[in-house]
Amino acid sequence: MKKLVIIGGVAGGASAAARARRLSEDAEIIMFERGEYVSFANCGLPYHISGEISQRSALVLQTPESFKARFNVDVRVMNEVVAINRLDKYVTVKNSLDGTEYTESYDCLLLSPGASPIVPPIPGIDNPLTHSLRNIPDMDRILQTIQMNNVEHATVVGGGFIGLEMMESLHYLGIKTTLLELADQVMTPIDREMAGFAHAEIKQKGIDLRLGTALSGVEYIPQTHMASYAAGEETAHQHIKGHLNLSLSNGDSLDTDLLIMAIGVRPETQLARDAGLALGQLGGIYTNEMMQTSDPAIYAVGDAVEVQDFVTGQATLVPLAGPANRQGRMAADNMFGARETYQGTQGTAICKVFDLALASTGKNEKQLKKDGIEYQKAYVHTASHASYYPGAEVVSFKLLFDPSSGKILGAQAVGKDGIDKRIDVMAVAQRAGMTIEQLQHLELSYAPPFGSAKDVINQAAFVACNIMKGDAMPIHFDEIDHLSDAQLLLDVRNPGELQQGNVIDGAINIPVDELRDRMHELPKDKEIVIYCQVGLRGNVAYRQLVNNGYKARNLIGGYRTYKFAKV
């Protein structure tokens, strides 16, 4: 009879335990969790803080009792594995309730320790009003601070998934909120110009968004005048009453009642390191394609491990629940003799920012530049479904591809409707090895309430293929402010669209429908740089000009991309 020991629950560990039991009724399966909760929906924590998920119990997916009843797994919460003896194949466990230690042997061991929030060494950061959010006790502490400190203003540090979700949750509660982000954008899996749509949405909702700004110091100022409490209650709540004075990297200061640190996570590797297991080049636990560590009897999954990037084949860290669940299932298979191999991580992700959704899959432009990978890009801004049917919203879509092979390198989408649909299609297309030429032929469902006869993805593929075949000569938003005297900027929109502040300085205006009759007004000794609102009319104008002997380029994604890149 095989004995499996699993360290850590939640996504990877719990998935492995359940899969292992489905594979064998005879195996002994023990799962250790150092916290109180073995399986909970950590992605839902911000939404309980906001009240959108009203029942706290809805976040607890399994309890030790339910795991035992359904899967016959011996789940031991509040039991932390503190050491691994690889030679004799046993672990040392500390019972957090009484401080006692004991050992447990194993045939196969699975590590699913997850990742811990990064809290930088900022002076004053260790105070009762500063929190991170990783588990249910963290959530409870934040809710208690909100209730007991009568929070009127909160500050969130970090514009990633948790930071954005906490920003929205606090706003939902009517709390004035500041978001600090050291980078020049939020949501770094997407590129800066796509993040501009989120910046506009965040500002429109009244959030105090401060990009390029870091937290440099914290001063905790306890409340000196205490409210009236019953005997003994005052002391219990005194530690979470007061406010903070924040020092910022730009020299500003900020008063706040609650500070949420959400600048990222790092893999929990101490146990693996102490056991002498190999770590990868990025600091995560090394695993091979079967999710085995450097010790064949020990597997590792989830946020703590390095995996292969699907696009580049290089090592990467991707702390997402989907990959962790799949890895846990696969590792359980392999513990019972299978030879399943993990096929790499694309990093497919989506985030809600008020009324917007931001999603991506594969590599972004920043990563491609860093890795020295040749790429080209296409933008489209088109309706989520037939524009004549009520409720259509703009989908802003970016496609990154290899200009030689047409290989899909990545995709990003932002909008109010249909974003998950498009990125999910792109994630499948990329994993299937499709090219942009093949994307043109995707036959996607169409009826006016749901889509268009030419879907967003088809249209992006048309633009990309035009670029790849030389039927379109692109210019991109980041080149527009650096035109030379040998170039002339042509706006082909209608005069009614040229409102104050809605134009690019230096452009002349000839509407596309007048271009054939007015083409003689343009010089043939200059390159004509064309733009319209989203790039479609610009392409029509481009073809007219090059077919008449002009040298021209079209702004891909049009004025809309250029505008939001600056927000």
Coordinates of C-alpha atoms in Angstrom, one line a residue:
M1 CA 0.0 0.0 0.0
K2 CA 1.4 3.4 -1.1
K3 CA 1.6 6.2 1.4
L4 CA 1.3 9.7 0.1
V5 CA 2.1 12.8 2.2
I6 CA 1.0 16.2 0.9
I7 CA 2.3 19.4 2.3
G8 CA -0.1 22.3 1.7
G9 CA -3.7 22.3 0.6
V10 CA -5.7 25.0 -1.5
A11 CA -5.3 24.5 -5.2
G12 CA -2.4 22.2 -5.9
G13 CA -2.3 20.0 -2.8
A14 CA -6.1 19.5 -2.5
S15 CA -6.3 18.7 -6.2
A16 CA -3.6 16.1 -5.8
A17 CA -5.2 14.5 -2.8
A18 CA -8.6 14.2 -4.5
R19 CA -7.0 12.8 -7.7
A20 CA -4.9 10.3 -5.7
R21 CA -7.9 8.9 -3.9
R22 CA -9.8 8.5 -7.2
L23 CA -6.9 6.5 -8.5
S24 CA -6.5 4.3 -5.5
E25 CA -8.8 3.2 -2.6
D26 CA -5.9 1.5 -0.9
A27 CA -3.4 4.4 -0.6
E28 CA -2.9 6.1 2.7
I29 CA -3.1 9.9 2.0
I30 CA -2.2 12.5 4.6
M31 CA -2.4 16.2 4.0
F32 CA -0.7 18.7 6.3
E33 CA -1.8 22.4 6.3
R34 CA -0.1 24.8 8.7
G35 CA -3.1 27.1 8.7
E36 CA -6.7 26.6 9.7
Y37 CA -8.2 26.1 6.2
V38 CA -7.2 23.3 3.9
S39 CA -9.2 24.3 0.8
F40 CA -10.5 27.8 0.3
A41 CA -11.2 30.2 -2.6
N42 CA -8.4 32.7 -2.2
C43 CA -9.3 34.4 -5.4
G44 CA -12.7 35.3 -3.8
L45 CA -11.3 36.9 -0.7
P46 CA -11.5 40.6 -2.0
Y47 CA -15.1 40.0 -3.0
H48 CA -16.1 39.0 0.5
I49 CA -14.5 42.1 1.9
S50 CA -16.6 44.2 -0.5
G51 CA -19.7 42.2 0.5
E52 CA -20.3 41.0 -3.1
I53 CA -19.8 37.5 -1.8
S54 CA -22.0 37.8 1.3
Q55 CA -21.4 34.4 3.0
R56 CA -17.9 33.9 4.4
S57 CA -18.7 30.2 4.4
A58 CA -18.9 30.2 0.6
L59 CA -15.1 30.7 0.5
V60 CA -14.4 27.4 2.4
L61 CA -14.5 24.8 -0.3
Q62 CA -13.6 21.8 1.8
T63 CA -13.1 21.2 5.5
P64 CA -11.0 18.3 7.1
E65 CA -14.3 16.6 7.9
S66 CA -15.7 16.9 4.3
F67 CA -12.4 15.8 2.8
K68 CA -12.4 12.8 5.1
A69 CA -16.0 11.9 4.3
R70 CA -15.7 12.2 0.5
F71 CA -12.0 11.3 -0.2
N72 CA -10.9 9.4 2.9
V73 CA -7.9 11.8 3.2
D74 CA -6.4 12.4 6.6
V75 CA -6.3 16.2 6.7
R76 CA -4.3 17.7 9.6
V77 CA -4.8 21.5 9.8
M78 CA -2.6 23.6 12.2
N79 CA 0.1 21.1 11.6
E80 CA 3.3 22.5 9.9
V81 CA 5.9 20.3 8.3
V82 CA 9.2 21.8 9.6
A83 CA 11.7 19.3 8.1
I84 CA 12.1 16.6 5.5
N85 CA 14.4 13.7 5.9
R86 CA 14.9 12.5 2.3
L87 CA 17.3 9.7 3.2
D88 CA 14.9 7.9 5.5
K89 CA 11.8 9.3 3.8
Y90 CA 9.9 11.0 6.7
V91 CA 8.8 14.5 7.6
T92 CA 8.9 16.2 11.0
V93 CA 5.6 17.9 11.9
K94 CA 4.9 20.6 14.5
N95 CA 1.4 20.8 16.0
S96 CA 0.8 24.5 16.1
L97 CA -1.9 24.2 18.8
D98 CA 0.2 22.5 21.5
G99 CA 3.8 22.9 20.2
T100 CA 4.5 19.2 20.0
E101 CA 6.5 17.5 17.2
Y102 CA 6.2 14.1 15.6
T103 CA 7.3 12.4 12.4
E104 CA 5.4 10.8 9.6
S105 CA 6.9 8.5 6.9
Y106 CA 6.1 8.6 3.2
D107 CA 6.6 6.7 0.0
C108 CA 5.8 9.8 -2.1
L109 CA 5.9 13.4 -1.0
L110 CA 4.1 16.3 -2.6
L111 CA 5.1 19.9 -1.9
S112 CA 2.4 22.6 -2.4
P113 CA 3.6 25.3 -0.1
G114 CA 2.4 28.2 -2.3
A115 CA 3.8 31.7 -2.2
S116 CA 3.9 34.4 0.4
P117 CA 3.2 38.1 0.0
I118 CA 6.2 40.3 -0.5
V119 CA 6.5 42.9 2.3
P120 CA 9.5 45.1 1.6
P121 CA 11.7 46.5 4.5
I122 CA 10.0 49.9 4.6
P123 CA 10.5 51.7 7.9
G124 CA 7.3 51.5 10.1
I125 CA 5.6 48.9 7.8
D126 CA 5.1 46.5 10.8
N127 CA 2.0 48.1 12.4
P128 CA -1.6 47.0 13.2
L129 CA -3.2 48.9 10.3
T130 CA -1.1 47.4 7.6
H131 CA -2.2 44.1 6.0
S132 CA -1.6 41.8 3.1
L133 CA -4.2 39.4 1.7
R134 CA -3.4 35.8 1.0
N135 CA -5.7 33.7 3.1
I136 CA -8.9 33.8 5.2
P137 CA -7.3 35.0 8.4
D138 CA -5.8 37.9 6.5
M139 CA -9.3 38.7 5.2
D140 CA -10.7 38.6 8.7
R141 CA -8.1 41.0 10.0
I142 CA -8.8 43.5 7.2
L143 CA -12.5 43.3 7.9
Q144 CA -11.9 43.8 11.6
T145 CA -9.8 46.9 10.9
I146 CA -12.4 48.4 8.6
Q147 CA -15.1 47.9 11.2
M148 CA -13.2 48.9 14.3
N149 CA -11.1 51.8 12.9
N150 CA -14.0 53.5 11.1
V151 CA -11.9 53.5 7.9
E152 CA -12.6 56.6 5.7
H153 CA -9.5 56.4 3.6
A154 CA -7.4 53.4 2.5
T155 CA -4.2 53.0 0.5
V156 CA -3.4 50.0 -1.7
V157 CA 0.2 49.5 -2.7
G158 CA 0.6 47.5 -5.9
G159 CA -1.5 47.5 -9.1
G160 CA -1.5 43.7 -9.7
F161 CA -4.5 41.3 -9.4
I162 CA -4.9 41.6 -5.6
G163 CA -4.2 45.3 -5.5
L164 CA -6.8 46.1 -8.2
E165 CA -9.4 43.8 -6.6
M166 CA -8.8 45.3 -3.2
M167 CA -9.0 48.9 -4.6
E168 CA -12.4 48.0 -6.1
S169 CA -13.6 46.3 -3.0
L170 CA -12.7 49.3 -0.8
H171 CA -14.4 51.7 -3.2
Y172 CA -17.4 49.5 -3.2
L173 CA -17.6 50.0 0.6
G174 CA -17.6 53.8 0.1
I175 CA -14.0 54.1 1.3
K176 CA -11.9 56.8 -0.4
T177 CA -8.9 54.9 -1.9
T178 CA -5.4 55.7 -3.1
L179 CA -3.6 53.2 -5.4
L180 CA 0.2 53.5 -5.4
E181 CA 2.1 51.7 -8.2
L182 CA 5.9 52.0 -8.7
A183 CA 5.7 51.1 -12.4
D184 CA 4.2 53.4 -15.0
Q185 CA 1.1 51.1 -15.3
V186 CA -1.2 48.7 -13.4
M187 CA -1.7 45.1 -14.4
T188 CA 1.8 44.3 -15.8
P189 CA 0.8 41.2 -17.7
I190 CA -0.6 43.5 -20.3
D191 CA 1.3 46.3 -22.0
R192 CA 1.3 50.0 -21.1
E193 CA -1.0 51.2 -23.9
M194 CA -3.6 48.5 -23.0
A195 CA -3.3 49.4 -19.3
G196 CA -4.3 52.9 -20.2
F197 CA -7.9 51.8 -20.5
A198 CA -7.8 50.6 -16.9
H199 CA -6.1 53.9 -15.8
A200 CA -9.0 55.9 -17.4
E201 CA -11.6 53.6 -15.7
I202 CA -9.8 53.9 -12.3
K203 CA -9.6 57.6 -12.4
Q204 CA -13.2 58.0 -13.7
K205 CA -14.4 56.1 -10.5
G206 CA -12.7 58.6 -8.3
I207 CA -9.7 56.5 -7.2
D208 CA -6.5 58.5 -6.5
L209 CA -4.2 56.7 -8.9
R210 CA -0.5 57.5 -8.5
L211 CA 1.8 55.8 -11.0
G212 CA 5.5 55.8 -10.7
T213 CA 5.2 56.3 -7.0
A214 CA 6.5 54.0 -4.2
L215 CA 5.9 53.8 -0.5
S216 CA 9.1 54.8 1.3
G217 CA 8.0 55.1 5.0
V218 CA 5.1 54.6 7.4
E219 CA 4.3 56.3 10.7
Y220 CA 1.7 54.7 12.9
I221 CA -0.2 57.2 15.0
P222 CA -2.4 55.4 17.6
Q223 CA -5.7 57.0 18.5
T224 CA -5.3 58.8 21.8
H225 CA -9.0 59.4 22.6
M226 CA -10.7 56.1 22.9
A227 CA -14.4 55.7 22.4
S228 CA -16.5 54.3 25.2
Y229 CA -16.3 50.5 25.4
A230 CA -17.5 48.0 27.9
A231 CA -14.9 46.9 30.5
G232 CA -12.1 45.0 28.8
E233 CA -13.3 45.7 25.3
E234 CA -11.3 48.9 25.0
T235 CA -8.0 47.0 25.4
A236 CA -9.0 44.4 22.9
H237 CA -9.7 46.9 20.1
Q238 CA -7.1 49.6 21.0
H239 CA -4.5 48.0 18.8
I240 CA -6.4 48.6 15.6
K241 CA -7.4 52.2 16.1
G242 CA -5.5 55.1 14.8
H243 CA -4.1 56.2 11.4
L244 CA -1.0 56.1 9.3
N245 CA 1.2 58.9 7.8
L246 CA 2.8 57.6 4.6
S247 CA 5.9 58.9 3.0
L248 CA 6.0 58.6 -0.7
S249 CA 9.0 58.3 -3.1
N250 CA 8.1 61.6 -4.8
G251 CA 8.3 63.5 -1.5
D252 CA 4.6 63.6 -0.9
S253 CA 2.9 62.4 2.3
L254 CA -0.5 60.8 2.7
D255 CA -2.7 60.2 5.7
T256 CA -4.7 56.9 5.6
D257 CA -6.6 54.6 8.0
L258 CA -5.8 51.3 6.3
L259 CA -2.8 50.1 4.3
I260 CA -2.9 47.1 2.0
M261 CA 0.4 45.8 0.7
A262 CA -0.1 43.9 -2.6
I263 CA 3.2 44.2 -4.5
G264 CA 3.4 40.6 -5.4
V265 CA 4.3 37.2 -4.0
R266 CA 7.5 35.1 -3.7
P267 CA 7.7 31.2 -3.7
E268 CA 7.7 29.5 -0.3
T269 CA 10.9 27.5 -0.7
Q270 CA 12.4 27.4 2.8
L271 CA 11.4 23.8 3.5
A272 CA 12.6 22.6 0.1
R273 CA 15.9 24.5 0.5
D274 CA 16.5 23.1 4.0
A275 CA 15.9 19.6 2.5
G276 CA 18.6 20.1 -0.1
L277 CA 16.2 20.1 -3.0
A278 CA 17.3 22.0 -6.1
L279 CA 16.0 25.5 -6.7
G280 CA 15.6 27.0 -10.2
Q281 CA 17.2 30.1 -11.7
L282 CA 14.3 32.3 -10.6
G283 CA 14.3 31.1 -7.0
G284 CA 11.4 28.7 -7.2
I285 CA 11.5 24.9 -6.6
Y286 CA 13.0 23.1 -9.6
T287 CA 10.7 20.5 -11.2
N288 CA 11.1 18.4 -14.3
E289 CA 8.2 18.0 -16.8
M290 CA 6.7 15.3 -14.6
M291 CA 6.6 17.8 -11.6
Q292 CA 9.3 15.8 -9.9
T293 CA 11.9 17.8 -7.8
S294 CA 15.6 16.8 -7.8
D295 CA 14.5 14.0 -5.5
P296 CA 12.4 11.5 -7.6
A297 CA 10.2 10.6 -4.6
I298 CA 9.3 14.3 -4.0
Y299 CA 7.0 16.2 -6.3
A300 CA 6.1 19.9 -6.2
V301 CA 3.3 22.0 -7.7
G302 CA 1.7 25.4 -7.6
D303 CA 3.0 28.9 -6.9
A304 CA 6.3 27.6 -5.4
V305 CA 7.6 25.9 -8.5
E306 CA 9.3 27.0 -11.6
V307 CA 7.6 25.7 -14.8
Q308 CA 8.3 26.0 -18.5
D309 CA 7.0 29.0 -20.3
F310 CA 4.8 27.7 -23.2
V311 CA 6.1 30.3 -25.7
T312 CA 9.8 30.5 -24.9
G313 CA 10.5 27.2 -23.2
Q314 CA 12.3 29.1 -20.5
A315 CA 11.7 28.8 -16.8
T316 CA 9.0 31.0 -15.3
L317 CA 7.0 31.6 -12.2
V318 CA 3.3 31.9 -12.7
P319 CA 1.2 32.0 -9.4
L320 CA -2.2 31.2 -10.9
A321 CA -4.8 28.7 -9.7
G322 CA -5.5 27.0 -13.0
P323 CA -1.9 25.8 -13.5
A324 CA -1.7 24.7 -9.9
N325 CA -4.8 22.6 -10.1
R326 CA -3.6 20.9 -13.3
Q327 CA -0.2 20.3 -11.9
G328 CA -1.6 18.7 -8.7
R329 CA -3.8 16.3 -10.7
M330 CA -0.9 15.3 -12.9
A331 CA 1.6 14.9 -10.1
A332 CA -0.9 12.4 -8.4
D333 CA -1.1 10.5 -11.6
N334 CA 2.7 10.2 -11.8
M335 CA 2.9 9.1 -8.1
F336 CA 0.9 6.1 -9.2
G337 CA 3.2 5.2 -12.1
A338 CA 1.9 7.3 -15.0
R339 CA 4.3 9.5 -17.0
E340 CA 2.2 12.5 -17.6
T341 CA 4.2 15.6 -18.6
Y342 CA 3.3 19.2 -18.0
Q343 CA 2.9 21.1 -21.2
G344 CA 4.0 24.6 -20.0
T345 CA 2.2 27.6 -18.8
Q346 CA 0.8 30.4 -20.9
G347 CA -0.1 32.7 -18.0
T348 CA -3.7 33.1 -19.2
A349 CA -5.3 35.6 -16.8
I350 CA -8.2 38.0 -16.5
C351 CA -9.0 40.8 -13.9
K352 CA -12.1 42.8 -13.3
V353 CA -11.5 46.6 -12.8
F354 CA -14.9 48.1 -12.1
D355 CA -16.8 47.9 -15.4
L356 CA -13.8 46.7 -17.4
A357 CA -12.2 43.3 -17.9
L358 CA -8.5 43.1 -18.6
A359 CA -7.1 39.8 -20.0
S360 CA -4.0 38.3 -21.6
T361 CA -2.4 35.1 -22.7
G362 CA 1.1 34.3 -23.7
K363 CA 3.9 36.8 -23.8
N364 CA 3.5 40.6 -23.7
E365 CA 5.6 43.1 -25.6
K366 CA 7.8 44.0 -22.7
Q367 CA 8.7 40.3 -22.2
L368 CA 9.4 39.8 -25.9
K369 CA 11.7 42.8 -26.0
K370 CA 13.5 41.6 -22.8
D371 CA 14.0 38.1 -24.3
G372 CA 15.2 39.4 -27.7
I373 CA 12.3 37.8 -29.6
E374 CA 11.4 39.3 -32.9
Y375 CA 7.7 40.2 -33.1
Q376 CA 5.1 42.4 -34.8
K377 CA 1.8 43.5 -33.4
A378 CA -1.7 44.4 -34.5
Y379 CA -4.5 46.3 -32.8
V380 CA -8.2 46.3 -33.4
H381 CA -11.0 48.1 -31.6
T382 CA -14.3 46.7 -32.6
A383 CA -17.7 45.8 -31.2
S384 CA -18.3 42.9 -28.8
H385 CA -21.3 41.9 -30.9
A386 CA -23.1 43.3 -33.9
S387 CA -22.9 47.0 -33.5
Y388 CA -26.5 47.5 -34.6
Y389 CA -27.8 45.3 -31.8
P390 CA -28.2 47.1 -28.4
G391 CA -25.6 46.8 -25.8
A392 CA -22.5 46.4 -28.0
E393 CA -19.3 47.4 -26.2
V394 CA -15.8 48.1 -27.7
V395 CA -13.3 45.3 -27.4
S396 CA -9.7 46.7 -27.6
F397 CA -7.5 43.8 -28.7
K398 CA -3.8 43.4 -29.2
L399 CA -2.2 40.5 -31.1
L400 CA 1.5 39.7 -30.9
F401 CA 3.0 37.4 -33.5
D402 CA 6.2 36.3 -35.2
P403 CA 6.4 38.2 -38.5
S404 CA 8.3 35.4 -40.2
S405 CA 6.3 32.3 -39.2
G406 CA 3.0 33.8 -38.1
K407 CA 3.3 32.0 -34.7
I408 CA 1.0 33.5 -32.1
L409 CA 3.2 35.0 -29.3
G410 CA 0.5 36.6 -27.1
A411 CA -2.8 38.4 -27.0
Q412 CA -4.4 41.1 -24.8
A413 CA -7.9 42.4 -24.6
V414 CA -9.7 45.1 -22.6
G415 CA -13.4 46.0 -22.6
K416 CA -16.7 45.7 -20.9
D417 CA -18.1 42.6 -22.7
G418 CA -16.7 39.5 -24.4
I419 CA -13.2 39.8 -23.1
D420 CA -12.9 36.4 -21.6
K421 CA -14.4 34.8 -24.7
R422 CA -11.7 36.3 -27.0
I423 CA -8.7 35.6 -24.7
D424 CA -9.9 32.0 -24.1
V425 CA -10.1 31.5 -27.9
M426 CA -6.6 32.9 -28.3
A427 CA -5.3 30.7 -25.4
V428 CA -6.6 27.6 -27.2
A429 CA -5.3 28.8 -30.6
Q430 CA -1.9 29.4 -29.2
R431 CA -1.7 26.0 -27.4
A432 CA -2.8 24.3 -30.6
G433 CA 0.0 25.9 -32.5
M434 CA -2.2 27.9 -34.9
T435 CA -0.7 30.8 -36.9
I436 CA -2.2 34.2 -37.6
E437 CA -3.1 32.9 -41.1
Q438 CA -5.1 30.1 -39.6
L439 CA -6.8 32.6 -37.2
Q440 CA -8.4 34.2 -40.2
H441 CA -10.4 31.0 -40.8
L442 CA -11.7 30.5 -37.3
E443 CA -15.5 29.9 -37.6
L444 CA -16.9 31.5 -34.4
S445 CA -20.5 31.6 -33.4
Y446 CA -22.5 34.6 -34.7
A447 CA -25.8 36.1 -34.0
P448 CA -26.3 39.8 -33.4
P449 CA -26.7 39.6 -29.6
F450 CA -23.5 37.5 -29.3
G451 CA -20.9 38.3 -31.9
S452 CA -20.2 39.6 -35.4
A453 CA -19.9 38.0 -38.8
K454 CA -16.2 39.0 -38.6
D455 CA -15.3 38.5 -35.0
V456 CA -12.7 40.5 -33.2
I457 CA -10.2 37.7 -33.5
N458 CA -10.8 37.3 -37.3
Q459 CA -10.3 41.1 -37.7
A460 CA -7.1 41.1 -35.7
A461 CA -5.8 38.2 -37.8
F462 CA -6.7 40.1 -41.0
V463 CA -4.7 43.1 -39.9
A464 CA -1.8 40.9 -38.8
C465 CA -1.8 39.0 -42.1
N466 CA -1.9 42.3 -44.1
I467 CA 1.3 43.4 -42.2
M468 CA 3.0 40.0 -42.6
K469 CA 2.3 39.9 -46.4
G470 CA 3.2 43.5 -46.9
D471 CA -0.3 44.6 -47.8
A472 CA -0.1 47.1 -45.0
M473 CA 2.9 49.1 -43.8
P474 CA 2.3 49.8 -40.1
I475 CA 3.4 52.6 -37.8
H476 CA 2.7 52.3 -34.1
F477 CA 1.5 54.7 -31.5
D478 CA 4.9 55.1 -29.9
E479 CA 6.4 56.4 -33.1
I480 CA 3.9 59.1 -33.8
D481 CA 5.5 61.8 -31.5
H482 CA 8.9 61.3 -33.3
L483 CA 8.1 61.9 -36.9
S484 CA 10.7 63.6 -39.1
D485 CA 10.4 66.4 -41.6
A486 CA 10.3 63.7 -44.3
Q487 CA 6.9 62.6 -43.0
L488 CA 3.4 64.2 -43.1
L489 CA 0.6 63.3 -40.7
L490 CA -2.8 62.8 -42.3
D491 CA -6.0 62.5 -40.3
V492 CA -8.7 60.9 -42.4
R493 CA -11.5 61.2 -39.9
N494 CA -14.6 63.4 -40.5
P495 CA -14.4 67.0 -39.3
G496 CA -17.1 66.4 -36.7
E497 CA -14.7 63.9 -34.9
L498 CA -12.0 66.5 -34.6
Q499 CA -13.0 67.9 -31.2
Q500 CA -10.6 69.9 -29.0
G501 CA -8.0 67.6 -27.5
N502 CA -9.1 64.7 -29.8
V503 CA -6.4 65.3 -32.5
I504 CA -2.7 64.7 -32.9
D505 CA -0.8 68.0 -33.3
G506 CA 0.6 68.7 -36.7
A507 CA -1.9 66.6 -38.7
I508 CA -3.8 67.8 -41.8
N509 CA -7.3 66.6 -42.3
I510 CA -8.7 65.0 -45.4
P511 CA -11.7 62.7 -44.7
V512 CA -11.2 59.3 -46.3
D513 CA -14.3 59.7 -48.5
E514 CA -12.8 62.8 -50.0
L515 CA -9.3 61.4 -50.5
R516 CA -9.6 60.4 -54.1
D517 CA -10.6 63.8 -55.2
R518 CA -8.1 65.6 -53.0
M519 CA -5.1 63.3 -53.2
H520 CA -3.2 65.9 -55.3
E521 CA -3.0 68.1 -52.1
L522 CA -0.5 65.6 -50.6
P523 CA 3.2 65.7 -51.5
K524 CA 4.7 62.6 -53.2
D525 CA 8.2 63.3 -51.8
K526 CA 7.1 62.7 -48.2
E527 CA 5.9 59.6 -46.4
I528 CA 2.2 60.0 -45.5
V529 CA 1.5 58.8 -42.0
I530 CA -2.2 58.1 -41.9
Y531 CA -4.5 57.8 -38.9
C532 CA -8.2 57.5 -38.1
Q533 CA -10.1 56.5 -35.0
V534 CA -9.3 52.8 -34.8
G535 CA -7.2 52.1 -37.9
L536 CA -9.9 50.7 -40.3
R537 CA -10.5 53.9 -42.4
G538 CA -6.7 54.5 -42.2
N539 CA -6.2 51.2 -44.0
V540 CA -8.6 52.2 -46.7
A541 CA -6.8 55.5 -47.2
Y542 CA -3.4 53.6 -47.1
R543 CA -4.4 51.4 -50.0
Q544 CA -5.7 54.3 -52.0
L545 CA -2.4 56.2 -51.6
V546 CA 0.0 53.3 -52.3
N547 CA -2.1 52.3 -55.3
N548 CA -1.5 55.8 -56.6
G549 CA 2.2 55.8 -56.1
Y550 CA 2.5 57.4 -52.6
K551 CA 4.7 56.2 -49.9
A552 CA 2.5 55.7 -46.8
R553 CA 2.1 54.0 -43.4
N554 CA -1.0 53.5 -41.3
L555 CA -1.3 53.9 -37.6
I556 CA -2.4 50.4 -36.4
G557 CA -5.1 50.8 -33.8
G558 CA -5.7 54.4 -34.8
Y559 CA -6.1 57.4 -32.5
R560 CA -7.8 55.3 -29.8
T561 CA -4.6 53.3 -29.2
Y562 CA -2.4 56.5 -29.3
K563 CA -4.7 58.3 -26.8
F564 CA -5.0 55.6 -24.2
A565 CA -1.3 54.9 -24.3
K566 CA -0.9 58.2 -22.6
V567 CA -3.4 57.8 -19.8

